[in-house]
Amino acid sequence: ALPSDFVPEIFPDQDPNLVIQFAKQAWQPCKVGDSDAEQFFRHILLGIGSDDNWQSYDVRHRQVLKSWLGERSERICQLLTQLRNQDIVLGVISNHCSSWFWDIFDTYGYTDLFPRDLVVVSDSVKCAKPDPKIFDVFLSRLRQFDASAVPSDCIFIDDKVANVQAAQDSGMRAIHYNGEIENEESLYDKLKLAGIPL
């Protein structure tokens, strides 16, 4: 989920459409490292004509993100652990702001499940999905991790069709899965069809 999806919850007294408009504008440079969390919230506050302290909104935003993920975290960790126990190497390509991403990632114990070098956060590499460059970054890191690895060894999962297509264009296999509208059994079925024994 994009930060803009949660922003109306952080600005409950503001017009949600207006807040989302400014959040989407602010998110574009943020996710590719051309701005940061402070600039993200300052842009929104300027747009809605507020001189509030940006940091209080950043704190609230982190709380909302953690709450949203917390509802899903146990089930996600179970699946990831199951995959790891089958010696499947896990990686991440995330469109995110690193300060938010790592806060969430560390809070829910994902750090122990993923090799750090195979976690690619968009702002740290100055490009974001579906840009082919971010897939190239990941595949380059994967080859350093395992010299015999090829793109087709990877199964990429994403909720956006454009990102799935970009992964396929890079040579990866890919699964389109949206956890907001599909149940977990659907993901398991798709992984099984891709050859993952679950």
Coordinates of N, CA, C and O in Angstrom, one line a residue:
A1 N 0.8 -1.2 0.0 CA 0.0 0.0 0.0 C 0.9 1.2 0.0 O 1.9 1.3 0.6
L2 N 0.5 2.3 -0.7 CA 1.2 3.5 -0.8 C 0.9 4.3 0.5 O -0.2 4.3 1.0
P3 N 1.9 5.1 0.9 CA 1.6 6.0 2.0 C 0.3 6.9 1.8 O -0.4 7.2 2.7
S4 N 0.1 7.3 0.6 CA -1.1 8.2 0.3 C -2.4 7.5 0.6 O -3.4 8.1 0.9
D5 N -2.4 6.1 0.7 CA -3.6 5.4 1.0 C -4.0 5.6 2.5 O -5.2 5.5 2.8
F6 N -3.0 5.9 3.3 CA -3.3 6.0 4.7 C -3.4 7.5 5.2 O -3.8 7.8 6.3
V7 N -3.0 8.4 4.3 CA -2.9 9.8 4.7 C -4.2 10.4 5.2 O -4.2 11.1 6.2
P8 N -5.4 10.1 4.6 CA -6.6 10.7 5.2 C -6.8 10.3 6.6 O -7.4 11.1 7.4
E9 N -6.4 9.1 7.0 CA -6.5 8.7 8.4 C -5.6 9.5 9.3 O -5.9 9.7 10.5
I10 N -4.5 10.1 8.8 CA -3.6 10.9 9.5 C -4.0 12.3 9.6 O -3.7 13.0 10.5
F11 N -4.8 12.7 8.6 CA -5.4 14.1 8.6 C -6.9 14.0 8.7 O -7.6 14.4 7.7
P12 N -7.5 13.6 9.8 CA -8.9 13.3 9.8 C -9.8 14.5 9.7 O -11.0 14.4 9.3
D13 N -9.3 15.7 9.9 CA -10.1 16.9 9.9 C -10.0 17.6 8.5 O -10.5 18.7 8.4
Q14 N -9.3 17.0 7.6 CA -9.1 17.6 6.3 C -9.9 16.9 5.2 O -10.3 15.8 5.4
D15 N -10.2 17.6 4.1 CA -10.8 17.0 2.9 C -10.0 15.8 2.4 O -8.8 16.1 2.0
P16 N -10.4 14.6 2.5 CA -9.6 13.5 2.1 C -9.1 13.5 0.7 O -8.0 13.1 0.4
N17 N -10.0 14.0 -0.2 CA -9.6 14.1 -1.6 C -8.4 15.1 -1.8 O -7.5 14.8 -2.6
L18 N -8.5 16.2 -1.1 CA -7.4 17.2 -1.2 C -6.1 16.6 -0.6 O -5.0 16.8 -1.2
V19 N -6.2 16.0 0.5 CA -5.0 15.4 1.2 C -4.4 14.3 0.3 O -3.2 14.3 0.1
I20 N -5.2 13.5 -0.3 CA -4.7 12.4 -1.2 C -4.0 13.0 -2.4 O -3.0 12.6 -2.9
Q21 N -4.6 14.1 -2.9 CA -4.0 14.8 -4.1 C -2.6 15.2 -3.8 O -1.6 15.0 -4.6
F22 N -2.4 15.9 -2.7 CA -1.1 16.4 -2.3 C -0.1 15.2 -1.9 O 1.1 15.3 -2.1
A23 N -0.7 14.2 -1.3 CA 0.1 13.0 -0.9 C 0.7 12.3 -2.1 O 1.8 11.9 -2.1
K24 N -0.2 12.2 -3.1 CA 0.3 11.5 -4.4 C 1.4 12.3 -5.1 O 2.4 11.8 -5.6
Q25 N 1.2 13.7 -5.0 CA 2.3 14.5 -5.6 C 3.6 14.4 -4.8 O 4.7 14.3 -5.4
A26 N 3.5 14.3 -3.5 CA 4.7 14.2 -2.7 C 5.3 12.8 -2.8 O 6.5 12.7 -2.6
W27 N 4.5 11.8 -3.0 CA 5.0 10.5 -3.0 C 6.0 10.2 -4.2 O 6.9 9.4 -4.1
Q28 N 5.7 10.8 -5.4 CA 6.5 10.5 -6.6 C 8.0 10.8 -6.3 O 8.8 9.9 -6.6
P29 N 8.4 12.0 -5.9 CA 9.8 12.2 -5.6 C 10.3 11.4 -4.4 O 11.5 11.0 -4.3
C30 N 9.4 11.2 -3.4 CA 9.9 10.5 -2.2 C 10.3 9.0 -2.5 O 11.3 8.6 -2.0
K31 N 9.5 8.4 -3.3 CA 9.8 6.9 -3.5 C 11.1 6.7 -4.4 O 11.6 5.6 -4.4
V32 N 11.6 7.7 -5.0 CA 12.8 7.6 -5.8 C 14.0 8.3 -5.2 O 15.0 8.6 -5.8
G33 N 13.8 8.7 -3.9 CA 14.9 9.3 -3.2 C 15.2 10.8 -3.5 O 16.2 11.3 -3.1
D34 N 14.3 11.5 -4.2 CA 14.5 12.9 -4.4 C 13.9 13.8 -3.3 O 14.0 15.0 -3.4
S35 N 13.2 13.2 -2.4 CA 12.8 13.9 -1.2 C 12.7 12.8 -0.1 O 13.0 11.7 -0.3
D36 N 12.3 13.3 1.1 CA 12.3 12.4 2.3 C 11.0 12.5 3.0 O 10.1 13.2 2.6
A37 N 10.9 11.9 4.2 CA 9.6 11.9 4.9 C 9.3 13.3 5.3 O 8.1 13.7 5.3
E38 N 10.2 14.1 5.7 CA 10.0 15.5 6.1 C 9.4 16.3 4.9 O 8.3 16.9 5.1
Q39 N 10.0 16.2 3.8 CA 9.5 16.9 2.6 C 8.1 16.4 2.2 O 7.3 17.1 1.7
F40 N 7.9 15.1 2.3 CA 6.6 14.5 2.0 C 5.5 15.2 2.8 O 4.5 15.6 2.3
F41 N 5.7 15.2 4.1 CA 4.6 15.8 5.0 C 4.6 17.4 4.8 O 3.5 18.0 4.9
R42 N 5.7 18.0 4.6 CA 5.7 19.5 4.4 C 4.9 19.8 3.2 O 4.2 20.9 3.1
H43 N 5.0 19.0 2.1 CA 4.3 19.3 0.9 C 2.8 19.2 1.1 O 2.0 20.1 0.7
I44 N 2.4 18.2 1.9 CA 0.9 18.1 2.2 C 0.5 19.2 3.0 O -0.6 19.9 2.8
L45 N 1.2 19.6 4.1 CA 0.9 20.6 5.0 C 0.8 22.0 4.3 O -0.1 22.8 4.5
L46 N 1.7 22.2 3.4 CA 1.7 23.5 2.6 C 0.4 23.5 1.7 O -0.2 24.5 1.6
G47 N 0.1 22.3 1.1 CA -1.0 22.3 0.2 C -2.3 22.5 0.9 O -3.2 23.1 0.3
I48 N -2.5 22.1 2.1 CA -3.7 22.3 2.9 C -3.7 23.5 3.7 O -4.7 23.8 4.5
G49 N -2.6 24.3 3.6 CA -2.5 25.6 4.3 C -2.3 25.4 5.8 O -2.8 26.3 6.6
S50 N -1.6 24.4 6.2 CA -1.3 24.2 7.7 C 0.2 24.5 8.0 O 1.1 24.1 7.2
D51 N 0.4 25.0 9.2 CA 1.8 25.2 9.6 C 2.1 24.3 10.8 O 3.0 24.5 11.6
D52 N 1.4 23.2 10.9 CA 1.6 22.2 12.0 C 3.0 21.6 11.8 O 3.6 21.6 10.8
N53 N 3.5 21.0 12.9 CA 4.8 20.3 12.9 C 4.6 19.0 12.1 O 3.8 18.1 12.4
W54 N 5.5 18.8 11.1 CA 5.4 17.6 10.2 C 5.7 16.4 11.0 O 5.2 15.3 10.7
Q55 N 6.5 16.5 12.1 CA 7.0 15.3 12.8 C 5.8 14.5 13.5 O 5.8 13.3 13.5
S56 N 4.8 15.3 14.0 CA 3.7 14.6 14.6 C 2.9 13.7 13.6 O 2.4 12.7 13.9
Y57 N 2.9 14.2 12.3 CA 2.2 13.4 11.3 C 3.0 12.2 10.9 O 2.5 11.2 10.6
D58 N 4.3 12.4 10.9 CA 5.2 11.3 10.6 C 5.1 10.1 11.6 O 5.0 9.0 11.3
V59 N 5.0 10.5 12.9 CA 4.8 9.5 14.0 C 3.5 8.8 13.8 O 3.4 7.6 13.9
R60 N 2.4 9.6 13.5 CA 1.1 9.0 13.3 C 1.1 8.1 12.1 O 0.5 7.0 12.1
H61 N 1.8 8.5 11.1 CA 1.8 7.7 9.8 C 2.5 6.3 10.1 O 2.0 5.3 9.7
R62 N 3.6 6.3 10.9 CA 4.2 5.1 11.2 C 3.3 4.2 12.0 O 3.3 3.0 11.8
Q63 N 2.6 4.8 12.9 CA 1.6 4.0 13.7 C 0.5 3.4 12.9 O 0.2 2.2 13.0
V64 N 0.0 4.1 11.9 CA -1.0 3.6 11.0 C -0.5 2.5 10.1 O -1.1 1.4 10.0
L65 N 0.7 2.7 9.6 CA 1.3 1.6 8.8 C 1.5 0.3 9.6 O 1.2 -0.8 9.1
K66 N 2.0 0.5 10.8 CA 2.3 -0.7 11.6 C 1.0 -1.4 12.0 O 0.9 -2.6 12.0
S67 N -0.1 -0.6 12.3 CA -1.4 -1.2 12.6 C -1.9 -1.9 11.4 O -2.4 -3.1 11.6
W68 N -1.8 -1.4 10.2 CA -2.3 -2.0 9.0 C -1.5 -3.3 8.8 O -2.1 -4.4 8.5
L69 N -0.2 -3.3 8.9 CA 0.6 -4.5 8.6 C 0.4 -5.5 9.8 O 0.5 -6.7 9.6
G70 N 0.3 -5.0 11.0 CA 0.1 -5.9 12.2 C -1.0 -6.9 12.0 O -0.9 -8.0 12.5
E71 N -2.1 -6.4 11.4 CA -3.2 -7.3 11.2 C -2.9 -8.5 10.3 O -3.5 -9.5 10.3
R72 N -1.9 -8.3 9.4 CA -1.5 -9.3 8.4 C -0.2 -10.0 8.8 O 0.2 -11.0 8.2
S73 N 0.6 -9.4 9.7 CA 2.0 -9.8 9.9 C 2.2 -11.3 10.3 O 3.0 -12.0 9.7
E74 N 1.3 -11.8 11.2 CA 1.5 -13.2 11.6 C 1.3 -14.2 10.4 O 2.1 -15.1 10.3
R75 N 0.3 -13.9 9.6 CA 0.1 -14.8 8.5 C 1.2 -14.7 7.4 O 1.6 -15.7 6.8
I76 N 1.6 -13.5 7.2 CA 2.7 -13.3 6.2 C 4.0 -14.0 6.7 O 4.6 -14.7 5.9
C77 N 4.3 -13.8 8.0 CA 5.5 -14.5 8.5 C 5.4 -16.0 8.5 O 6.4 -16.7 8.2
Q78 N 4.2 -16.5 8.7 CA 4.0 -18.0 8.6 C 4.4 -18.5 7.2 O 5.1 -19.5 7.0
L79 N 3.9 -17.8 6.1 CA 4.2 -18.2 4.8 C 5.6 -18.0 4.5 O 6.3 -18.9 3.9
L80 N 6.2 -16.9 4.8 CA 7.6 -16.6 4.6 C 8.5 -17.7 5.2 O 9.5 -18.2 4.7
T81 N 8.2 -18.0 6.5 CA 9.0 -19.0 7.2 C 8.8 -20.4 6.5 O 9.8 -21.1 6.4
Q82 N 7.6 -20.7 6.1 CA 7.4 -21.9 5.4 C 8.3 -22.0 4.1 O 8.9 -23.0 3.8
L83 N 8.4 -20.9 3.4 CA 9.2 -20.9 2.2 C 10.7 -21.0 2.5 O 11.4 -21.7 1.9
R84 N 11.1 -20.2 3.6 CA 12.5 -20.3 4.0 C 12.9 -21.7 4.4 O 14.0 -22.2 4.2
N85 N 12.0 -22.4 5.1 CA 12.3 -23.8 5.5 C 12.4 -24.7 4.4 O 12.9 -25.9 4.6
Q86 N 12.0 -24.3 3.2 CA 12.2 -25.1 2.0 C 13.5 -24.7 1.2 O 13.6 -25.0 0.1
D87 N 14.3 -23.9 1.9 CA 15.5 -23.3 1.3 C 15.2 -22.4 0.1 O 16.1 -22.3 -0.8
I88 N 14.1 -21.8 0.1 CA 13.8 -20.8 -0.9 C 14.3 -19.4 -0.4 O 14.1 -19.0 0.7
V89 N 15.1 -18.8 -1.3 CA 15.7 -17.5 -0.9 C 14.7 -16.4 -1.2 O 14.0 -16.4 -2.2
L90 N 14.5 -15.6 -0.2 CA 13.5 -14.5 -0.2 C 14.1 -13.2 -0.5 O 15.2 -12.9 0.0
G91 N 13.4 -12.4 -1.3 CA 13.9 -11.0 -1.6 C 12.7 -10.1 -1.6 O 11.5 -10.5 -1.6
V92 N 13.0 -8.8 -1.6 CA 12.0 -7.7 -1.6 C 12.4 -6.7 -2.7 O 13.6 -6.2 -2.7
I93 N 11.4 -6.2 -3.4 CA 11.6 -5.0 -4.2 C 10.4 -4.1 -3.8 O 9.3 -4.4 -4.1
S94 N 10.7 -3.0 -3.1 CA 9.6 -2.2 -2.5 C 9.7 -0.8 -3.0 O 10.8 -0.2 -2.9
N95 N 8.6 -0.2 -3.4 CA 8.6 1.2 -3.6 C 8.3 1.9 -2.3 O 7.1 1.8 -1.8
H96 N 9.3 2.5 -1.7 CA 9.1 3.0 -0.3 C 10.1 4.0 0.0 O 11.1 4.2 -0.6
C97 N 9.9 4.6 1.1 CA 10.8 5.5 1.8 C 11.6 4.7 2.9 O 10.9 4.1 3.7
S98 N 12.9 4.7 2.8 CA 13.7 3.8 3.6 C 13.4 3.9 5.1 O 13.3 2.9 5.9
S99 N 13.2 5.2 5.6 CA 13.0 5.4 7.0 C 11.7 4.7 7.5 O 11.7 4.2 8.6
W100 N 10.7 4.7 6.7 CA 9.4 4.0 7.0 C 9.6 2.5 6.8 O 9.2 1.8 7.7
F101 N 10.2 2.2 5.7 CA 10.3 0.7 5.4 C 11.0 -0.1 6.4 O 10.5 -1.1 6.9
W102 N 12.2 0.4 6.8 CA 13.0 -0.4 7.7 C 12.4 -0.4 9.1 O 12.6 -1.3 9.9
D103 N 11.7 0.7 9.5 CA 11.0 0.7 10.8 C 10.0 -0.4 10.9 O 9.9 -1.1 11.8
I104 N 9.2 -0.5 9.8 CA 8.2 -1.6 9.7 C 8.9 -3.0 9.6 O 8.5 -3.9 10.3
F105 N 9.8 -3.1 8.8 CA 10.5 -4.4 8.5 C 11.1 -4.9 9.8 O 11.0 -6.1 10.1
D106 N 11.8 -4.1 10.5 CA 12.4 -4.5 11.8 C 11.4 -4.8 12.8 O 11.6 -5.7 13.6
T107 N 10.3 -4.0 12.9 CA 9.3 -4.2 14.0 C 8.7 -5.6 13.9 O 8.5 -6.2 15.0
Y108 N 8.5 -6.1 12.7 CA 7.7 -7.4 12.6 C 8.6 -8.6 12.3 O 8.2 -9.6 12.0
G109 N 9.9 -8.4 12.5 CA 10.9 -9.5 12.4 C 11.2 -10.0 11.1 O 11.7 -11.1 10.9
Y110 N 10.9 -9.2 10.0 CA 11.2 -9.7 8.7 C 12.7 -9.7 8.4 O 13.1 -10.4 7.5
T111 N 13.4 -9.0 9.2 CA 14.9 -8.9 8.9 C 15.5 -10.2 8.9 O 16.5 -10.5 8.2
D112 N 15.1 -11.1 9.8 CA 15.7 -12.5 9.9 C 15.3 -13.4 8.8 O 15.9 -14.4 8.6
L113 N 14.3 -13.0 8.0 CA 13.9 -13.9 6.9 C 14.5 -13.6 5.6 O 14.4 -14.4 4.6
F114 N 15.0 -12.4 5.4 CA 15.5 -11.9 4.1 C 17.0 -11.6 4.2 O 17.4 -10.8 5.1
P115 N 17.8 -12.1 3.2 CA 19.2 -11.5 3.2 C 19.1 -10.0 2.9 O 18.4 -9.6 2.0
R116 N 19.8 -9.3 3.7 CA 19.7 -7.8 3.6 C 20.0 -7.3 2.2 O 19.4 -6.3 1.7
D117 N 21.0 -7.9 1.5 CA 21.3 -7.4 0.2 C 20.2 -7.6 -0.8 O 20.2 -7.1 -1.9
L118 N 19.3 -8.5 -0.5 CA 18.2 -8.8 -1.4 C 16.9 -8.1 -1.1 O 15.8 -8.4 -1.5
V119 N 17.1 -7.0 -0.3 CA 16.0 -6.1 0.0 C 16.3 -4.8 -0.6 O 17.2 -4.1 -0.2
V120 N 15.6 -4.5 -1.7 CA 15.8 -3.3 -2.5 C 14.6 -2.3 -2.2 O 13.5 -2.6 -2.6
V121 N 15.0 -1.2 -1.6 CA 14.0 -0.2 -1.3 C 14.2 1.0 -2.4 O 15.3 1.5 -2.5
S122 N 13.1 1.4 -3.0 CA 13.3 2.2 -4.2 C 14.0 3.5 -3.9 O 14.8 4.0 -4.8
D123 N 13.8 4.2 -2.8 CA 14.4 5.5 -2.6 C 15.9 5.4 -2.5 O 16.7 6.3 -2.8
S124 N 16.4 4.2 -2.0 CA 17.8 4.0 -1.9 C 18.6 3.7 -3.2 O 19.8 3.9 -3.2
V125 N 17.8 3.3 -4.2 CA 18.4 3.1 -5.5 C 18.0 4.0 -6.6 O 18.3 3.9 -7.8
K126 N 17.2 5.0 -6.2 CA 16.8 6.1 -7.1 C 15.9 5.7 -8.3 O 16.0 6.3 -9.3
C127 N 15.2 4.6 -8.1 CA 14.3 4.2 -9.1 C 13.2 3.3 -8.5 O 13.4 2.8 -7.4
A128 N 12.0 3.2 -9.1 CA 10.9 2.5 -8.5 C 10.2 1.7 -9.6 O 10.2 2.0 -10.8
K129 N 9.6 0.6 -9.1 CA 8.7 -0.2 -10.0 C 7.7 0.7 -10.6 O 7.1 1.6 -9.9
P130 N 7.4 0.5 -11.9 CA 7.8 -0.6 -12.8 C 9.0 -0.3 -13.6 O 9.2 -0.9 -14.6
D131 N 9.8 0.7 -13.2 CA 11.1 1.0 -14.0 C 11.9 -0.3 -14.0 O 12.3 -0.9 -13.0
P132 N 12.4 -0.7 -15.2 CA 13.2 -1.9 -15.4 C 14.5 -1.8 -14.5 O 15.0 -2.8 -14.2
K133 N 15.0 -0.6 -14.3 CA 16.2 -0.4 -13.5 C 16.2 -1.1 -12.2 O 17.2 -1.7 -11.7
I134 N 15.0 -1.0 -11.5 CA 15.0 -1.6 -10.1 C 15.1 -3.1 -10.2 O 15.6 -3.7 -9.3
F135 N 14.5 -3.7 -11.2 CA 14.7 -5.1 -11.4 C 16.1 -5.5 -11.7 O 16.6 -6.6 -11.2
D136 N 16.8 -4.7 -12.5 CA 18.2 -4.9 -12.8 C 19.0 -4.9 -11.5 O 19.9 -5.7 -11.4
V137 N 18.7 -3.9 -10.7 CA 19.4 -3.8 -9.4 C 19.3 -5.1 -8.6 O 20.2 -5.7 -8.1
F138 N 18.0 -5.5 -8.5 CA 17.8 -6.8 -7.7 C 18.5 -7.9 -8.3 O 19.1 -8.7 -7.6
L139 N 18.4 -8.1 -9.6 CA 19.0 -9.3 -10.3 C 20.5 -9.2 -10.1 O 21.2 -10.3 -10.0
S140 N 21.1 -8.0 -10.2 CA 22.5 -7.9 -10.0 C 22.9 -8.4 -8.6 O 23.9 -9.1 -8.4
R141 N 22.2 -7.9 -7.6 CA 22.4 -8.4 -6.2 C 22.2 -9.9 -6.0 O 23.0 -10.5 -5.3
L142 N 21.2 -10.4 -6.7 CA 21.0 -11.8 -6.6 C 22.1 -12.6 -7.2 O 22.5 -13.6 -6.6
R143 N 22.7 -12.2 -8.3 CA 23.9 -12.9 -8.9 C 25.1 -12.8 -7.9 O 25.9 -13.7 -7.9
Q144 N 25.2 -11.7 -7.2 CA 26.3 -11.6 -6.2 C 26.0 -12.6 -5.0 O 27.0 -13.1 -4.5
F145 N 24.8 -12.8 -4.7 CA 24.4 -13.7 -3.7 C 24.6 -15.2 -4.1 O 25.0 -16.0 -3.4
D146 N 24.2 -15.4 -5.4 CA 24.3 -16.8 -6.0 C 24.6 -16.6 -7.4 O 23.8 -16.2 -8.3
A147 N 25.9 -16.9 -7.8 CA 26.4 -16.6 -9.1 C 25.7 -17.4 -10.2 O 25.7 -17.1 -11.3
S148 N 25.0 -18.5 -9.8 CA 24.3 -19.4 -10.7 C 22.9 -19.0 -11.0 O 22.2 -19.5 -11.9
A149 N 22.4 -18.0 -10.3 CA 21.0 -17.6 -10.4 C 20.7 -16.9 -11.7 O 21.6 -16.1 -12.2
V150 N 19.5 -17.1 -12.2 CA 19.1 -16.5 -13.5 C 17.7 -15.9 -13.2 O 17.0 -16.3 -12.2
P151 N 17.3 -14.9 -14.0 CA 16.0 -14.2 -13.7 C 14.8 -15.2 -13.6 O 14.0 -15.0 -12.7
S152 N 14.8 -16.2 -14.4 CA 13.6 -17.1 -14.3 C 13.6 -18.0 -13.1 O 12.6 -18.7 -12.8
D153 N 14.6 -17.9 -12.3 CA 14.6 -18.6 -10.9 C 13.7 -17.8 -10.0 O 13.3 -18.4 -9.0
C154 N 13.4 -16.6 -10.3 CA 12.6 -15.7 -9.4 C 11.2 -15.8 -9.7 O 10.7 -15.8 -10.8
I155 N 10.4 -15.8 -8.6 CA 8.9 -15.6 -8.7 C 8.6 -14.3 -8.0 O 8.7 -14.2 -6.8
F156 N 8.2 -13.3 -8.8 CA 7.9 -12.0 -8.3 C 6.4 -11.9 -8.0 O 5.6 -12.3 -8.9
I157 N 6.0 -11.3 -6.9 CA 4.6 -11.2 -6.5 C 4.3 -9.7 -6.3 O 5.0 -9.1 -5.5
D158 N 3.2 -9.2 -6.9 CA 2.9 -7.8 -6.7 C 1.4 -7.6 -6.9 O 0.8 -8.4 -7.6
D159 N 0.9 -6.5 -6.4 CA -0.5 -6.2 -6.5 C -0.9 -5.4 -7.7 O -2.0 -5.1 -8.0
K160 N 0.2 -4.9 -8.4 CA 0.0 -4.0 -9.5 C 0.4 -4.7 -10.8 O 1.5 -5.2 -11.0
V161 N -0.5 -4.6 -11.8 CA -0.3 -5.3 -13.1 C 0.9 -4.8 -13.8 O 1.7 -5.6 -14.4
A162 N 1.1 -3.5 -13.7 CA 2.3 -2.9 -14.4 C 3.6 -3.4 -13.8 O 4.6 -3.6 -14.6
N163 N 3.6 -3.6 -12.5 CA 4.8 -4.2 -11.9 C 5.1 -5.6 -12.3 O 6.2 -6.1 -12.5
V164 N 4.0 -6.4 -12.3 CA 4.1 -7.8 -12.7 C 4.6 -7.9 -14.2 O 5.5 -8.7 -14.5
Q165 N 4.1 -7.0 -15.0 CA 4.6 -7.0 -16.4 C 6.0 -6.7 -16.5 O 6.8 -7.3 -17.3
A166 N 6.4 -5.7 -15.7 CA 7.9 -5.3 -15.7 C 8.8 -6.4 -15.3 O 9.9 -6.6 -15.8
A167 N 8.3 -7.1 -14.2 CA 9.1 -8.3 -13.8 C 9.2 -9.3 -14.8 O 10.3 -9.9 -15.1
Q168 N 8.1 -9.6 -15.5 CA 8.2 -10.6 -16.6 C 9.1 -10.1 -17.7 O 9.8 -10.9 -18.3
D169 N 9.1 -8.8 -18.0 CA 9.9 -8.3 -19.0 C 11.4 -8.4 -18.7 O 12.3 -8.5 -19.5
S170 N 11.7 -8.5 -17.4 CA 13.1 -8.7 -16.9 C 13.5 -10.1 -16.9 O 14.7 -10.4 -16.7
G171 N 12.6 -11.0 -17.2 CA 12.9 -12.4 -17.3 C 12.4 -13.2 -16.1 O 12.5 -14.5 -16.0
M172 N 11.8 -12.5 -15.1 CA 11.3 -13.2 -13.9 C 9.9 -13.9 -14.3 O 9.2 -13.4 -15.2
R173 N 9.6 -14.9 -13.5 CA 8.2 -15.3 -13.5 C 7.5 -14.4 -12.5 O 8.1 -13.8 -11.6
A174 N 6.2 -14.2 -12.7 CA 5.5 -13.2 -11.8 C 4.1 -13.6 -11.6 O 3.4 -14.3 -12.4
I175 N 3.6 -13.2 -10.4 CA 2.3 -13.5 -9.9 C 1.6 -12.2 -9.6 O 2.1 -11.4 -8.8
H176 N 0.4 -12.0 -10.1 CA -0.4 -10.8 -9.7 C -1.3 -11.3 -8.6 O -2.1 -12.2 -8.7
Y177 N -1.1 -10.6 -7.4 CA -1.9 -11.0 -6.2 C -2.2 -9.7 -5.4 O -1.3 -9.0 -5.1
N178 N -3.5 -9.4 -5.2 CA -3.9 -8.3 -4.4 C -4.5 -8.8 -3.1 O -5.7 -9.2 -3.1
G179 N -3.8 -8.7 -2.0 CA -4.3 -9.1 -0.7 C -5.5 -8.4 -0.2 O -6.2 -8.8 0.7
E180 N -5.8 -7.2 -0.8 CA -7.0 -6.5 -0.3 C -8.3 -7.1 -0.9 O -9.3 -6.9 -0.3
I181 N -8.2 -7.8 -2.0 CA -9.4 -8.3 -2.6 C -9.3 -9.9 -2.8 O -10.3 -10.5 -3.1
E182 N -8.2 -10.5 -2.6 CA -8.0 -11.9 -2.7 C -7.6 -12.5 -1.3 O -6.9 -11.9 -0.6
N183 N -8.1 -13.7 -1.1 CA -7.8 -14.4 0.2 C -6.4 -15.1 0.1 O -5.8 -15.2 -1.0
E184 N -5.9 -15.5 1.2 CA -4.6 -16.1 1.2 C -4.5 -17.4 0.5 O -3.5 -17.8 -0.1
E185 N -5.7 -18.2 0.5 CA -5.7 -19.4 -0.3 C -5.4 -19.2 -1.8 O -4.8 -20.0 -2.4
S186 N -5.8 -18.0 -2.3 CA -5.6 -17.7 -3.7 C -4.1 -17.6 -3.9 O -3.5 -18.0 -4.9
L187 N -3.3 -16.9 -3.0 CA -1.9 -16.8 -3.1 C -1.2 -18.1 -3.1 O -0.3 -18.4 -3.9
Y188 N -1.6 -19.0 -2.1 CA -1.1 -20.3 -2.0 C -1.3 -21.1 -3.3 O -0.4 -21.8 -3.8
D189 N -2.5 -21.0 -3.9 CA -2.8 -21.7 -5.1 C -1.9 -21.2 -6.3 O -1.4 -22.0 -7.1
K190 N -1.7 -19.9 -6.3 CA -0.9 -19.3 -7.4 C 0.6 -19.7 -7.2 O 1.3 -20.0 -8.2
L191 N 1.0 -19.8 -6.0 CA 2.4 -20.3 -5.8 C 2.6 -21.7 -6.1 O 3.6 -22.1 -6.7
K192 N 1.6 -22.5 -5.8 CA 1.6 -24.0 -6.2 C 1.7 -24.1 -7.7 O 2.4 -24.9 -8.2
L193 N 0.8 -23.3 -8.4 CA 0.8 -23.4 -9.9 C 2.2 -23.0 -10.4 O 2.6 -23.4 -11.5
A194 N 2.9 -22.1 -9.7 CA 4.2 -21.7 -10.2 C 5.3 -22.7 -9.8 O 6.5 -22.5 -10.1
G195 N 4.9 -23.8 -9.1 CA 5.9 -24.9 -8.8 C 6.4 -24.8 -7.4 O 7.4 -25.6 -7.1
I196 N 5.9 -24.0 -6.6 CA 6.3 -24.0 -5.2 C 5.5 -25.0 -4.3 O 4.3 -24.9 -4.3
P197 N 6.2 -26.0 -3.7 CA 5.5 -27.0 -2.9 C 5.1 -26.4 -1.6 O 5.9 -26.1 -0.8
L198 N 3.8 -26.3 -1.4 CA 3.2 -25.7 -0.1 C 2.2 -26.7 0.5 O 1.6 -27.4 -0.2

